[in-house]
Short mmCIF file of C-alpha atoms in Angstrom, two decimals:
data_model
loop_
_atom_site.label_atom_id
_atom_site.label_comp_id
_atom_site.label_asym_id
_atom_site.label_seq_id
_atom_site.Cartn_x
_atom_site.Cartn_y
_atom_site.Cartn_z
CA UNK A 171 11.39 34.80 41.18
CA UNK A 172 10.23 36.68 44.24
CA UNK A 173 9.65 34.97 47.59
CA UNK A 174 5.96 35.67 47.26
CA UNK A 175 5.83 33.91 43.90
CA UNK A 176 7.77 30.96 45.24
CA UNK A 177 5.33 30.56 48.09
CA UNK A 178 2.38 30.80 45.72
CA UNK A 179 3.92 28.20 43.48
CA UNK A 180 4.64 25.85 46.38
CA UNK A 181 1.09 26.20 47.67
CA UNK A 182 -0.34 25.59 44.20
CA UNK A 183 1.75 22.42 43.86
CA UNK A 184 0.91 21.15 47.37
CA UNK A 185 -2.84 21.49 46.84
CA UNK A 186 -2.79 19.40 43.61
CA UNK A 187 0.31 17.23 43.79
CA UNK A 188 -1.53 14.14 45.04
CA UNK A 189 -3.79 14.17 41.97
CA UNK A 190 -0.82 14.66 39.64
CA UNK A 191 1.02 11.73 41.19
CA UNK A 192 -2.09 9.58 40.85
CA UNK A 193 -2.38 10.66 37.19
CA UNK A 194 1.30 9.90 36.62
CA UNK A 195 0.82 6.33 37.90
CA UNK A 196 -2.23 5.80 35.71
CA UNK A 197 -0.39 7.16 32.64
CA UNK A 198 2.52 4.84 33.34
CA UNK A 199 0.13 1.89 33.64
CA UNK A 200 -1.60 2.83 30.38
CA UNK A 201 1.73 3.19 28.58
CA UNK A 202 3.07 -0.15 29.83
CA UNK A 203 -0.05 -2.34 29.78
CA UNK A 204 -2.31 -0.55 27.33
CA UNK A 205 -5.60 1.20 28.04
CA UNK A 206 -7.58 -1.93 27.21
CA UNK A 207 -6.08 -3.73 30.21
CA UNK A 208 -7.12 -1.08 32.72
CA UNK A 209 -10.32 -1.57 34.69
CA UNK A 210 -13.24 0.84 34.48
CA UNK A 211 -12.33 2.84 37.61
CA UNK A 212 -8.74 3.36 36.44
CA UNK A 213 -9.82 4.46 32.96
CA UNK A 214 -12.40 6.82 34.45
CA UNK A 215 -9.86 8.32 36.86
CA UNK A 216 -7.34 8.70 34.04
CA UNK A 217 -9.75 10.77 31.94
CA UNK A 218 -10.95 12.82 34.93
CA UNK A 219 -7.46 13.54 36.28
CA UNK A 220 -6.26 14.44 32.77
CA UNK A 221 -8.91 17.17 32.54
CA UNK A 222 -7.99 18.45 36.01
CA UNK A 223 -4.30 18.53 35.05
CA UNK A 224 -5.02 20.57 31.91
CA UNK A 225 -6.99 23.03 34.03
CA UNK A 226 -4.07 23.27 36.47
CA UNK A 227 -1.72 23.89 33.55
CA UNK A 228 -3.90 26.74 32.26
CA UNK A 229 -3.98 28.34 35.70
CA UNK A 230 -0.24 27.89 36.14
CA UNK A 231 0.40 29.64 32.82
CA UNK A 232 -2.02 32.42 33.70
CA UNK A 233 -0.44 33.27 37.04
CA UNK A 234 3.14 32.70 35.77
CA UNK A 235 4.31 30.03 38.18
CA UNK A 236 7.84 28.67 38.05
CA UNK A 237 9.11 27.12 34.81
CA UNK A 238 9.90 23.74 36.37
CA UNK A 239 6.30 23.29 37.41
CA UNK A 240 5.05 24.36 33.97
CA UNK A 241 7.41 21.90 32.28
CA UNK A 242 6.27 19.06 34.54
CA UNK A 243 2.59 19.75 33.87
CA UNK A 244 3.08 20.10 30.10
CA UNK A 245 4.91 16.77 29.94
CA UNK A 246 2.33 15.03 32.15
CA UNK A 247 -0.70 16.34 30.22
CA UNK A 248 0.92 15.47 26.88
CA UNK A 249 1.48 11.87 27.95
CA UNK A 250 -2.03 11.67 29.37
CA UNK A 251 -3.49 13.11 26.15
CA UNK A 252 -1.86 10.34 24.11
CA UNK A 253 -3.20 7.71 26.48
CA UNK A 254 -6.75 9.09 26.40
CA UNK A 255 -7.15 10.19 22.79
CA UNK A 256 -4.55 8.43 20.65
CA UNK A 257 -5.83 5.36 18.75
CA UNK A 258 -5.53 2.25 20.91
CA UNK A 259 -5.55 -0.01 17.90
CA UNK A 260 -3.46 -3.17 17.94
CA UNK A 261 -1.44 -4.30 14.96
CA UNK A 262 -3.99 -7.03 14.26
CA UNK A 263 -6.77 -4.46 14.35
CA UNK A 264 -4.93 -2.25 11.88
CA UNK A 265 -4.55 -5.18 9.48
CA UNK A 266 -8.22 -6.04 9.86
CA UNK A 267 -9.25 -2.44 9.21
CA UNK A 268 -6.97 -2.25 6.17
CA UNK A 269 -8.42 -5.35 4.55
CA UNK A 270 -12.04 -4.78 5.61
CA UNK A 271 -12.41 -1.04 4.98
CA UNK A 272 -9.41 1.13 4.15
CA UNK A 273 -7.96 -0.60 1.09
CA UNK A 274 -11.17 -1.38 -0.84
CA UNK A 275 -12.57 2.11 -0.18
CA UNK A 276 -9.33 3.70 -1.39
CA UNK A 277 -9.51 1.52 -4.51
CA UNK A 278 -13.06 2.66 -5.24
CA UNK A 279 -12.23 6.32 -4.63
CA UNK A 280 -9.27 5.99 -7.02
CA UNK A 281 -11.18 4.25 -9.81
CA UNK A 282 -10.35 6.95 -12.39
CA UNK A 283 -6.60 6.70 -11.76
CA UNK A 284 -6.76 2.89 -11.81
CA UNK A 285 -8.55 3.09 -15.15
CA UNK A 286 -5.72 5.29 -16.44
CA UNK A 287 -3.19 2.72 -15.21
CA UNK A 288 -4.91 -0.09 -17.10
CA UNK A 289 -5.23 2.13 -20.18
CA UNK A 290 -1.48 2.78 -20.16
CA UNK A 291 -0.76 -0.94 -19.97
CA UNK A 292 -3.46 -1.88 -22.50
CA UNK A 293 -2.44 0.72 -25.10
CA UNK A 294 1.18 -0.33 -24.75
CA UNK A 295 0.29 -4.00 -25.22
CA UNK A 296 -1.84 -3.23 -28.28
CA UNK A 297 0.93 -1.11 -29.80
CA UNK A 298 3.56 -3.79 -29.17
CA UNK A 299 1.29 -6.46 -30.64
CA UNK A 300 0.55 -4.50 -33.84
CA UNK A 301 4.14 -3.32 -34.31
CA UNK A 302 5.42 -6.91 -34.07
CA UNK A 303 3.27 -7.90 -37.04
CA UNK A 304 4.53 -4.85 -38.92
CA UNK A 305 8.07 -6.06 -38.36
CA UNK A 306 9.30 -8.83 -36.07
CA UNK A 307 12.43 -6.77 -35.43
CA UNK A 308 10.38 -4.65 -33.02
CA UNK A 309 10.59 -7.61 -30.63
CA UNK A 310 14.30 -6.94 -30.12
CA UNK A 311 13.61 -3.23 -29.62
CA UNK A 312 11.04 -3.74 -26.87
CA UNK A 313 12.16 -6.92 -25.15
CA UNK A 314 15.44 -7.00 -23.17
CA UNK A 315 17.42 -10.18 -23.84
CA UNK A 316 17.38 -11.23 -20.18
CA UNK A 317 13.59 -11.01 -20.10
CA UNK A 318 13.15 -12.87 -23.39
CA UNK A 319 14.81 -15.92 -21.85
CA UNK A 320 16.13 -17.11 -25.20
CA UNK A 321 12.81 -16.63 -26.97
CA UNK A 322 12.57 -14.47 -30.09
CA UNK A 323 11.42 -14.33 -33.71
CA UNK A 324 13.97 -16.99 -34.61
CA UNK A 325 12.60 -19.50 -32.08
CA UNK A 326 10.69 -22.50 -33.41
CA UNK A 327 7.22 -23.64 -32.44
CA UNK A 328 8.66 -26.59 -30.50
CA UNK A 329 11.10 -24.41 -28.57
CA UNK A 330 8.40 -21.92 -27.52
CA UNK A 331 5.95 -24.67 -26.59
CA UNK A 332 8.52 -26.50 -24.50
CA UNK A 333 8.84 -23.42 -22.26
CA UNK A 334 5.09 -23.04 -21.84
CA UNK A 335 4.63 -26.68 -20.85
CA UNK A 336 7.92 -27.23 -19.04
CA UNK A 337 7.32 -29.88 -16.36
CA UNK A 338 10.87 -29.71 -15.04
CA UNK A 339 11.72 -26.04 -14.52
CA UNK A 340 14.80 -26.83 -12.41
CA UNK A 341 16.63 -28.45 -15.31
CA UNK A 342 15.56 -25.82 -17.84
CA UNK A 343 16.26 -22.83 -15.59
CA UNK A 344 12.66 -21.66 -15.82
CA UNK A 345 12.41 -21.40 -12.04
CA UNK A 346 15.30 -18.95 -11.94
CA UNK A 347 13.80 -17.07 -14.86
CA UNK A 348 10.47 -16.80 -13.02
CA UNK A 349 12.29 -15.37 -10.00
CA UNK A 350 14.04 -12.83 -12.22
CA UNK A 351 10.74 -11.91 -13.87
CA UNK A 352 9.12 -11.35 -10.47
CA UNK A 353 11.94 -9.10 -9.25
CA UNK A 354 11.77 -7.17 -12.54
CA UNK A 355 8.04 -6.57 -12.22
CA UNK A 356 8.41 -5.61 -8.58
CA UNK A 357 10.97 -2.96 -9.53
CA UNK A 358 8.64 -1.70 -12.26
CA UNK A 359 5.79 -1.41 -9.74
CA UNK A 360 8.00 0.51 -7.30
CA UNK A 361 9.24 2.83 -10.04
CA UNK A 362 5.82 3.60 -11.52
CA UNK A 363 4.53 4.46 -8.06
CA UNK A 364 7.50 6.43 -6.82
CA UNK A 365 8.19 8.31 -10.05
CA UNK A 366 4.56 9.28 -10.58
CA UNK A 367 5.08 12.27 -8.34
CA UNK A 368 7.17 13.81 -11.15
CA UNK A 369 4.19 15.12 -13.10
CA UNK A 370 2.84 11.61 -13.81
CA UNK A 371 4.95 11.17 -16.96
CA UNK A 372 7.46 8.53 -15.74
CA UNK A 373 4.68 6.35 -14.33
CA UNK A 374 2.69 6.53 -17.57
CA UNK A 375 5.72 5.89 -19.81
CA UNK A 376 7.04 2.99 -17.75
CA UNK A 377 3.65 1.29 -17.66
CA UNK A 378 3.19 1.87 -21.39
CA UNK A 379 6.64 0.38 -22.04
CA UNK A 380 5.80 -2.66 -19.93
CA UNK A 381 2.72 -3.04 -22.12
CA UNK A 382 4.87 -2.83 -25.27
CA UNK A 383 6.98 -5.76 -24.02
CA UNK A 384 3.87 -7.74 -23.14
CA UNK A 385 2.28 -7.08 -26.55
CA UNK A 386 5.41 -8.06 -28.49
CA UNK A 387 5.88 -11.19 -26.38
CA UNK A 388 2.27 -12.24 -26.90
CA UNK A 389 2.43 -11.51 -30.65
CA UNK A 390 5.50 -13.75 -31.00
CA UNK A 391 3.53 -16.74 -29.69
CA UNK A 392 0.41 -15.87 -31.70
CA UNK A 393 2.64 -15.83 -34.77
CA UNK A 394 3.65 -19.43 -33.98
CA UNK A 395 0.07 -20.57 -33.36
CA UNK A 396 0.49 -20.59 -29.55
CA UNK A 397 -1.83 -17.68 -28.67
CA UNK A 398 -4.21 -19.54 -26.28
CA UNK A 399 -1.31 -21.47 -24.75
CA UNK A 400 0.72 -18.34 -23.88
CA UNK A 401 -2.45 -16.59 -22.67
CA UNK A 402 -3.03 -19.44 -20.22
CA UNK A 403 0.65 -19.43 -19.20
CA UNK A 404 0.47 -15.70 -18.51
CA UNK A 405 -2.98 -15.81 -16.91
CA UNK A 406 -2.13 -17.95 -13.91
CA UNK A 407 0.04 -15.24 -12.42
CA UNK A 408 -0.17 -12.35 -14.91
CA UNK A 409 -3.75 -11.35 -14.10
CA UNK A 410 -2.63 -10.55 -10.57
CA UNK A 411 0.88 -9.34 -11.37
CA UNK A 412 0.04 -7.03 -14.27
CA UNK A 413 -2.95 -5.65 -12.36
CA UNK A 414 -0.59 -4.85 -9.48
CA UNK A 415 1.62 -2.81 -11.81
CA UNK A 416 -1.42 -0.91 -13.13
CA UNK A 417 -2.59 -0.19 -9.56
CA UNK A 418 0.90 1.01 -8.57
CA UNK A 419 0.85 3.21 -11.67
CA UNK A 420 -2.53 4.58 -10.56
CA UNK A 421 -1.04 5.53 -7.19
CA UNK A 422 1.85 7.30 -8.92
CA UNK A 423 -0.50 9.19 -11.27
CA UNK A 424 -2.60 10.19 -8.27
CA UNK A 425 0.43 11.75 -6.59
CA UNK A 426 1.46 13.50 -9.81
CA UNK A 427 -2.05 14.84 -10.37
CA UNK A 428 -2.12 16.21 -6.82
CA UNK A 429 0.98 18.26 -7.60
CA UNK A 430 -0.19 19.38 -11.05
CA UNK A 431 -3.76 20.24 -10.05
CA UNK A 432 -3.81 21.16 -6.34
CA UNK A 433 -7.04 23.19 -6.66
CA UNK A 434 -7.65 25.45 -3.67
CA UNK A 435 -5.04 23.65 -1.56
CA UNK A 436 -1.34 24.25 -1.41
CA UNK A 437 0.69 21.66 -3.30
CA UNK A 438 1.99 20.18 -0.06
CA UNK A 439 -1.53 19.85 1.37
CA UNK A 440 -2.82 18.42 -1.91
CA UNK A 441 0.00 15.86 -2.00
CA UNK A 442 -0.65 14.92 1.63
CA UNK A 443 -4.34 14.36 0.93
CA UNK A 444 -3.74 12.31 -2.22
CA UNK A 445 -0.96 10.36 -0.49
CA UNK A 446 -3.43 8.70 1.89
CA UNK A 447 -5.15 6.79 -0.90
CA UNK A 448 -2.03 6.47 -3.05
CA UNK A 449 -0.17 4.74 -0.23
CA UNK A 450 -3.01 2.25 0.20
CA UNK A 451 -2.87 1.52 -3.54
CA UNK A 452 0.86 0.86 -3.24
CA UNK A 453 0.25 -1.55 -0.34
CA UNK A 454 -2.44 -3.37 -2.31
CA UNK A 455 -0.05 -3.65 -5.26
CA UNK A 456 2.66 -5.06 -2.98
CA UNK A 457 0.24 -7.64 -1.61
CA UNK A 458 -0.81 -8.65 -5.12
CA UNK A 459 2.82 -9.01 -6.19
CA UNK A 460 3.41 -11.39 -3.29
CA UNK A 461 0.42 -13.51 -4.34
CA UNK A 462 1.63 -13.39 -7.96
CA UNK A 463 5.08 -14.58 -6.85
CA UNK A 464 3.51 -17.60 -5.17
CA UNK A 465 1.43 -18.37 -8.26
CA UNK A 466 4.42 -17.92 -10.53
CA UNK A 467 6.78 -19.94 -8.38
CA UNK A 468 4.48 -22.89 -7.81
CA UNK A 469 1.19 -22.77 -9.70
CA UNK A 470 2.54 -22.17 -13.18
CA UNK A 471 4.79 -25.23 -13.09
CA UNK A 472 2.48 -27.49 -11.11
CA UNK A 473 -0.52 -26.77 -13.34
CA UNK A 474 0.22 -27.75 -16.92
CA UNK A 475 -3.33 -27.76 -18.26
CA UNK A 476 -4.09 -24.64 -20.28
CA UNK A 477 -7.76 -24.41 -19.23
CA UNK A 478 -6.94 -24.88 -15.57
CA UNK A 479 -4.39 -22.06 -15.85
CA UNK A 480 -7.15 -19.78 -17.20
CA UNK A 481 -9.55 -20.78 -14.42
CA UNK A 482 -7.00 -20.22 -11.63
CA UNK A 483 -5.63 -16.95 -13.01
CA UNK A 484 -8.93 -15.28 -13.84
CA UNK A 485 -10.67 -16.83 -10.82
CA UNK A 486 -8.17 -15.14 -8.52
CA UNK A 487 -8.59 -11.96 -10.56
CA UNK A 488 -12.35 -12.16 -9.92
CA UNK A 489 -11.72 -12.52 -6.18
CA UNK A 490 -9.57 -9.37 -6.21
CA UNK A 491 -12.35 -7.53 -8.05
CA UNK A 492 -15.01 -8.69 -5.57
CA UNK A 493 -12.86 -7.45 -2.69
CA UNK A 494 -12.31 -4.07 -4.31
CA UNK A 495 -15.96 -3.58 -5.27
CA UNK A 496 -17.87 -4.86 -2.27
CA UNK A 497 -15.71 -4.87 0.88
CA UNK A 498 -16.15 -2.05 3.38
CA UNK A 499 -19.44 -0.69 2.03
CA UNK A 500 -21.76 1.03 4.48
CA UNK A 501 -24.85 -0.96 5.52
CA UNK A 502 -28.03 0.78 4.31
#
């Protein structure tokens, strides 16, 4: 750099350096304490000095000042930009926004995919139910032995009923079985969401298969005259848990559909756009699985009355539905 350029650069720096140093202090304060803890004068000066610094950067680029000065100004304006324009939301605020607006709106926008998720589960359950009455051997085809928990077409009425109304799950091992069932359903939910991106097919097939198991399991108890009893046993946690799997499936189908039918967008852009709602659906499903685990671990054993199991299970299902349908709507 020529001597003349060095002098011009030094003069340029000298005329503005005090404002840059002031901006640097304000940026440091905003980064360490947060913008919300700055007083009005500091916040005003931060925004004003940020605009001046961007102007200085433009001039410096235009007249080709030294690279060190350009690097300093670029770093300073970038940090100031984040302080001024980046969301200043706290973690609590993000949670509040998720529950109050983001999640229910994403659920409503994704209603078609959620309907597909429930259809996959429902058709699977109906098929499993009807096939069981065609031949009880289908039970062994659909239901893994570890999930059956010793129940099958050879089980007696008394044996099946003793599991449904087991008041001492620790001695019978039902508590451990419930934990296994929860981890199984959680894996299913993760798979149907994550694998949906592969042209939707794995998400649809896995959800349909889960429905087959459910239908065969339910048909076994109906065959023994325990239909309402097993429905109540499943309701207390199943309304929430099975709905979570269907919602996770919907998120997976949404990702797969974005890749298959990107429209005017590139596939990457289409996937990015669909991923915003799909991710919220996955988070809602995870939350529901946690609630279902609590219901399964405590409620199902503590509540032995069949009607009370229906009321709790479907009552909580109604609360989920109210949240999805009405939360976060714009005031007219």
